[in-house]
Amino acid sequence: MTTPWGVLDQLQSWAAVLGDHIDKLDLTPEQRLQSKKQQVQKWQRYTEPGDELEPTASSPMKRSSRNLSDDLENGDDDDSPLPEAVLTTNLGLDIVVVVTKTDYMSTLEKEQDYRDEHFDFMQQWVRRFCLQYGAALFYTSAKEDKNCDLLYKYLTHRIYALPFRTPALIVEKDAVLIPAGWDSMKKISILYENMQSCKPDDYYRDIIVQPATRK
């Protein structure tokens, strides 16, 4: 967050590096397809913590992204279409986008005259990127101890299928937490209401401008 004007460029650059690396891996077409199908399944089966149904004879348990390993191993298929803009670039692996040093937001407000609409504009662009790649999103601050422990728990959840019972957090602008499978363009559009001097599709660097360097 110390260089917010470069956030989108950095995300796109690293996504390209990751995509190039995956293309060079010695994987069969079947392995690549299976990996992509698993990402689709994980997204479709995300369930808000607390929304799962208790297993009964008449009401089977609703699948949750918090306990996907058995379903994925069994190869259960779900042919329902993905929501708008989701996984349009499917690399076939879990991705977590981490925006660090969010405590610097207060400095941006004081020194660069940033307002809430700047942070909302930035967040909606980052969230749209996350939708495209099926990624989770964490805003963290080690200095203020925000979301660092939750990020660790989420990583172990995705790697080892351990439980993760924290819902999406979007109220505090410096502590955003969005698990993969929760977000949508409709939810992102809520941020548009606060944008008075810019539009959602404005070029990122036209709104989040890099300050001139002093010689």
PDB file of C-alpha atoms in Angstrom, residues 19-167:
ATOM      1  CA  GLY A  19       1.119 -18.155 -16.328  1.00  0.00           C
ATOM      2  CA  ASP A  20       4.365 -18.489 -18.296  1.00  0.00           C
ATOM      3  CA  HIS A  21       5.817 -20.791 -15.644  1.00  0.00           C
ATOM      4  CA  ILE A  22       2.742 -23.035 -15.644  1.00  0.00           C
ATOM      5  CA  ASP A  23       2.858 -23.272 -19.440  1.00  0.00           C
ATOM      6  CA  LYS A  24       6.403 -24.659 -19.192  1.00  0.00           C
ATOM      7  CA  LEU A  25       5.542 -27.369 -16.650  1.00  0.00           C
ATOM      8  CA  ASP A  26       5.590 -30.979 -17.823  1.00  0.00           C
ATOM      9  CA  LEU A  27       1.870 -31.602 -17.411  1.00  0.00           C
ATOM     10  CA  THR A  28      -0.470 -33.600 -19.604  1.00  0.00           C
ATOM     11  CA  PRO A  29      -3.566 -31.919 -21.077  1.00  0.00           C
ATOM     12  CA  GLU A  30      -5.653 -34.094 -18.747  1.00  0.00           C
ATOM     13  CA  GLN A  31      -3.749 -32.857 -15.678  1.00  0.00           C
ATOM     14  CA  ARG A  32      -4.167 -29.233 -16.724  1.00  0.00           C
ATOM     15  CA  LEU A  33      -7.889 -29.716 -17.348  1.00  0.00           C
ATOM     16  CA  GLN A  34      -8.382 -31.454 -13.995  1.00  0.00           C
ATOM     17  CA  SER A  35      -6.592 -28.652 -12.144  1.00  0.00           C
ATOM     18  CA  LYS A  36      -8.811 -26.059 -13.808  1.00  0.00           C
ATOM     19  CA  LYS A  37     -11.952 -28.069 -13.015  1.00  0.00           C
ATOM     20  CA  GLN A  38     -10.945 -28.196  -9.357  1.00  0.00           C
ATOM     21  CA  GLN A  39     -10.662 -24.408  -9.246  1.00  0.00           C
ATOM     22  CA  VAL A  40     -14.147 -24.093 -10.699  1.00  0.00           C
ATOM     23  CA  GLN A  41     -15.502 -26.597  -8.160  1.00  0.00           C
ATOM     24  CA  LYS A  42     -13.879 -24.805  -5.242  1.00  0.00           C
ATOM     25  CA  TRP A  43     -15.409 -21.512  -6.321  1.00  0.00           C
ATOM     26  CA  GLN A  44     -18.877 -22.946  -6.883  1.00  0.00           C
ATOM     27  CA  ARG A  45     -18.915 -24.803  -3.571  1.00  0.00           C
ATOM     28  CA  TYR A  46     -17.897 -21.930  -1.347  1.00  0.00           C
ATOM     29  CA  THR A  47     -20.409 -21.508   1.468  1.00  0.00           C
ATOM     30  CA  GLU A  48     -20.515 -18.714   4.018  1.00  0.00           C
ATOM     31  CA  PRO A  49     -19.431 -19.963   7.461  1.00  0.00           C
ATOM     32  CA  GLY A  50     -22.586 -20.742   9.411  1.00  0.00           C
ATOM     33  CA  ASP A  51     -24.691 -21.353   6.293  1.00  0.00           C
ATOM     34  CA  GLU A  52     -23.995 -25.081   6.067  1.00  0.00           C
ATOM     35  CA  LEU A  53     -26.934 -27.387   6.590  1.00  0.00           C
ATOM     36  CA  GLU A  54     -26.775 -30.109   9.215  1.00  0.00           C
ATOM     37  CA  PRO A  55     -26.900 -33.599   7.675  1.00  0.00           C
ATOM     38  CA  THR A  56     -30.315 -35.216   8.040  1.00  0.00           C
ATOM     39  CA  ALA A  57     -32.232 -37.863   6.139  1.00  0.00           C
ATOM     40  CA  SER A  58     -34.194 -35.236   4.225  1.00  0.00           C
ATOM     41  CA  SER A  59     -31.607 -32.462   4.068  1.00  0.00           C
ATOM     42  CA  PRO A  60     -28.060 -33.384   3.056  1.00  0.00           C
ATOM     43  CA  MET A  61     -25.181 -31.183   4.128  1.00  0.00           C
ATOM     44  CA  LYS A  62     -24.476 -28.352   1.752  1.00  0.00           C
ATOM     45  CA  ARG A  63     -20.988 -28.523   0.275  1.00  0.00           C
ATOM     46  CA  SER A  64     -18.605 -25.963   1.693  1.00  0.00           C
ATOM     47  CA  SER A  65     -15.310 -24.621   0.417  1.00  0.00           C
ATOM     48  CA  ARG A  66     -14.038 -25.290   3.925  1.00  0.00           C
ATOM     49  CA  ASN A  67     -14.227 -29.075   3.446  1.00  0.00           C
ATOM     50  CA  LEU A  68     -13.657 -29.673  -0.243  1.00  0.00           C
ATOM     51  CA  SER A  69     -11.025 -32.377  -0.268  1.00  0.00           C
ATOM     52  CA  ASP A  70     -13.422 -35.339  -0.195  1.00  0.00           C
ATOM     53  CA  ASP A  71     -15.684 -33.901  -2.901  1.00  0.00           C
ATOM     54  CA  LEU A  72     -12.760 -33.101  -5.184  1.00  0.00           C
ATOM     55  CA  GLU A  73     -11.256 -36.557  -4.744  1.00  0.00           C
ATOM     56  CA  ASN A  74     -14.606 -38.123  -5.583  1.00  0.00           C
ATOM     57  CA  GLY A  75     -14.709 -36.091  -8.797  1.00  0.00           C
ATOM     58  CA  ASP A  76     -18.219 -34.724  -8.267  1.00  0.00           C
ATOM     59  CA  ASP A  77     -19.204 -32.513 -11.211  1.00  0.00           C
ATOM     60  CA  ASP A  78     -21.193 -29.301 -11.153  1.00  0.00           C
ATOM     61  CA  ASP A  79     -22.084 -28.040 -14.617  1.00  0.00           C
ATOM     62  CA  SER A  80     -23.707 -24.792 -13.480  1.00  0.00           C
ATOM     63  CA  PRO A  81     -22.110 -21.744 -15.132  1.00  0.00           C
ATOM     64  CA  LEU A  82     -19.757 -19.490 -13.210  1.00  0.00           C
ATOM     65  CA  PRO A  83     -20.952 -15.980 -12.339  1.00  0.00           C
ATOM     66  CA  GLU A  84     -19.991 -13.001 -14.474  1.00  0.00           C
ATOM     67  CA  ALA A  85     -16.229 -12.302 -14.755  1.00  0.00           C
ATOM     68  CA  VAL A  86     -15.233 -15.251 -12.531  1.00  0.00           C
ATOM     69  CA  LEU A  87     -12.206 -17.384 -13.490  1.00  0.00           C
ATOM     70  CA  THR A  88     -12.010 -15.970 -16.990  1.00  0.00           C
ATOM     71  CA  THR A  89      -8.279 -16.680 -16.634  1.00  0.00           C
ATOM     72  CA  ASN A  90      -8.068 -20.070 -14.941  1.00  0.00           C
ATOM     73  CA  LEU A  91      -4.462 -21.032 -14.173  1.00  0.00           C
ATOM     74  CA  GLY A  92      -5.504 -24.206 -12.374  1.00  0.00           C
ATOM     75  CA  LEU A  93      -4.138 -23.344  -8.945  1.00  0.00           C
ATOM     76  CA  ASP A  94      -5.079 -21.468  -5.782  1.00  0.00           C
ATOM     77  CA  ILE A  95      -4.092 -17.800  -5.763  1.00  0.00           C
ATOM     78  CA  VAL A  96      -4.157 -15.403  -2.819  1.00  0.00           C
ATOM     79  CA  VAL A  97      -3.622 -11.679  -3.433  1.00  0.00           C
ATOM     80  CA  VAL A  98      -2.141  -9.931  -0.394  1.00  0.00           C
ATOM     81  CA  VAL A  99      -2.097  -6.132  -0.165  1.00  0.00           C
ATOM     82  CA  THR A 100       0.442  -5.387   2.567  1.00  0.00           C
ATOM     83  CA  LYS A 101       1.181  -2.398   4.824  1.00  0.00           C
ATOM     84  CA  THR A 102      -2.407  -1.142   4.866  1.00  0.00           C
ATOM     85  CA  ASP A 103      -1.554   0.999   7.900  1.00  0.00           C
ATOM     86  CA  TYR A 104       0.001   3.354   5.323  1.00  0.00           C
ATOM     87  CA  MET A 105      -3.499   4.372   4.228  1.00  0.00           C
ATOM     88  CA  SER A 106      -3.558   7.034   6.938  1.00  0.00           C
ATOM     89  CA  THR A 107      -0.323   8.485   5.546  1.00  0.00           C
ATOM     90  CA  LEU A 108      -1.812   8.576   2.049  1.00  0.00           C
ATOM     91  CA  GLU A 109      -4.800  10.470   3.437  1.00  0.00           C
ATOM     92  CA  LYS A 110      -2.590  13.047   5.140  1.00  0.00           C
ATOM     93  CA  GLU A 111       0.179  13.471   2.582  1.00  0.00           C
ATOM     94  CA  GLN A 112      -1.499  12.646  -0.758  1.00  0.00           C
ATOM     95  CA  ASP A 113      -5.050  13.800   0.025  1.00  0.00           C
ATOM     96  CA  TYR A 114      -6.492  10.327  -0.554  1.00  0.00           C
ATOM     97  CA  ARG A 115     -10.193   9.966   0.222  1.00  0.00           C
ATOM     98  CA  ASP A 116     -12.439   6.958   0.679  1.00  0.00           C
ATOM     99  CA  GLU A 117     -13.328   6.985  -3.009  1.00  0.00           C
ATOM    100  CA  HIS A 118      -9.651   6.509  -3.910  1.00  0.00           C
ATOM    101  CA  PHE A 119      -9.450   3.417  -1.721  1.00  0.00           C
ATOM    102  CA  ASP A 120     -12.797   2.161  -3.051  1.00  0.00           C
ATOM    103  CA  PHE A 121     -11.622   2.686  -6.635  1.00  0.00           C
ATOM    104  CA  MET A 122      -8.441   0.772  -5.882  1.00  0.00           C
ATOM    105  CA  GLN A 123     -10.272  -2.025  -4.072  1.00  0.00           C
ATOM    106  CA  GLN A 124     -12.799  -2.585  -6.854  1.00  0.00           C
ATOM    107  CA  TRP A 125     -10.010  -2.925  -9.420  1.00  0.00           C
ATOM    108  CA  VAL A 126      -8.113  -5.396  -7.238  1.00  0.00           C
ATOM    109  CA  ARG A 127     -11.286  -7.381  -6.561  1.00  0.00           C
ATOM    110  CA  ARG A 128     -12.071  -7.546 -10.279  1.00  0.00           C
ATOM    111  CA  PHE A 129      -8.574  -8.905 -10.850  1.00  0.00           C
ATOM    112  CA  CYS A 130      -9.208 -11.507  -8.136  1.00  0.00           C
ATOM    113  CA  LEU A 131     -12.466 -12.555  -9.801  1.00  0.00           C
ATOM    114  CA  GLN A 132     -10.640 -13.015 -13.094  1.00  0.00           C
ATOM    115  CA  TYR A 133      -8.125 -15.411 -11.518  1.00  0.00           C
ATOM    116  CA  GLY A 134     -10.414 -16.928  -8.888  1.00  0.00           C
ATOM    117  CA  ALA A 135      -8.191 -15.502  -6.160  1.00  0.00           C
ATOM    118  CA  ALA A 136      -8.766 -14.725  -2.506  1.00  0.00           C
ATOM    119  CA  LEU A 137      -7.911 -11.218  -1.250  1.00  0.00           C
ATOM    120  CA  PHE A 138      -6.322 -10.137   2.019  1.00  0.00           C
ATOM    121  CA  TYR A 139      -5.423  -6.617   3.169  1.00  0.00           C
ATOM    122  CA  THR A 140      -2.791  -6.984   5.888  1.00  0.00           C
ATOM    123  CA  SER A 141      -0.752  -4.870   8.273  1.00  0.00           C
ATOM    124  CA  ALA A 142       1.947  -6.446  10.416  1.00  0.00           C
ATOM    125  CA  LYS A 143       2.366  -3.120  12.221  1.00  0.00           C
ATOM    126  CA  GLU A 144      -1.299  -2.983  13.247  1.00  0.00           C
ATOM    127  CA  ASP A 145      -1.648  -6.792  13.404  1.00  0.00           C
ATOM    128  CA  LYS A 146      -4.480  -6.918  10.884  1.00  0.00           C
ATOM    129  CA  ASN A 147      -5.363 -10.177   9.119  1.00  0.00           C
ATOM    130  CA  CYS A 148      -1.874 -11.697   9.434  1.00  0.00           C
ATOM    131  CA  ASP A 149      -3.048 -14.636  11.553  1.00  0.00           C
ATOM    132  CA  LEU A 150      -6.120 -15.066   9.360  1.00  0.00           C
ATOM    133  CA  LEU A 151      -3.941 -15.126   6.252  1.00  0.00           C
ATOM    134  CA  TYR A 152      -1.873 -17.954   7.761  1.00  0.00           C
ATOM    135  CA  LYS A 153      -5.035 -19.880   8.643  1.00  0.00           C
ATOM    136  CA  TYR A 154      -6.438 -19.392   5.154  1.00  0.00           C
ATOM    137  CA  LEU A 155      -3.237 -20.642   3.542  1.00  0.00           C
ATOM    138  CA  THR A 156      -3.301 -23.800   5.672  1.00  0.00           C
ATOM    139  CA  HIS A 157      -6.981 -24.185   4.780  1.00  0.00           C
ATOM    140  CA  ARG A 158      -6.263 -24.109   1.055  1.00  0.00           C
ATOM    141  CA  ILE A 159      -3.112 -26.236   1.257  1.00  0.00           C
ATOM    142  CA  TYR A 160      -4.154 -28.832   3.841  1.00  0.00           C
ATOM    143  CA  ALA A 161      -7.986 -28.520   3.774  1.00  0.00           C
ATOM    144  CA  LEU A 162      -8.049 -27.384   7.413  1.00  0.00           C
ATOM    145  CA  PRO A 163     -11.216 -25.551   8.512  1.00  0.00           C
ATOM    146  CA  PHE A 164     -11.497 -21.804   7.905  1.00  0.00           C
ATOM    147  CA  ARG A 165     -14.523 -20.300   9.617  1.00  0.00           C
ATOM    148  CA  THR A 166     -13.972 -16.574   9.106  1.00  0.00           C
ATOM    149  CA  PRO A 167     -16.508 -14.877   6.807  1.00  0.00           C
TER     150      PRO A 167
END
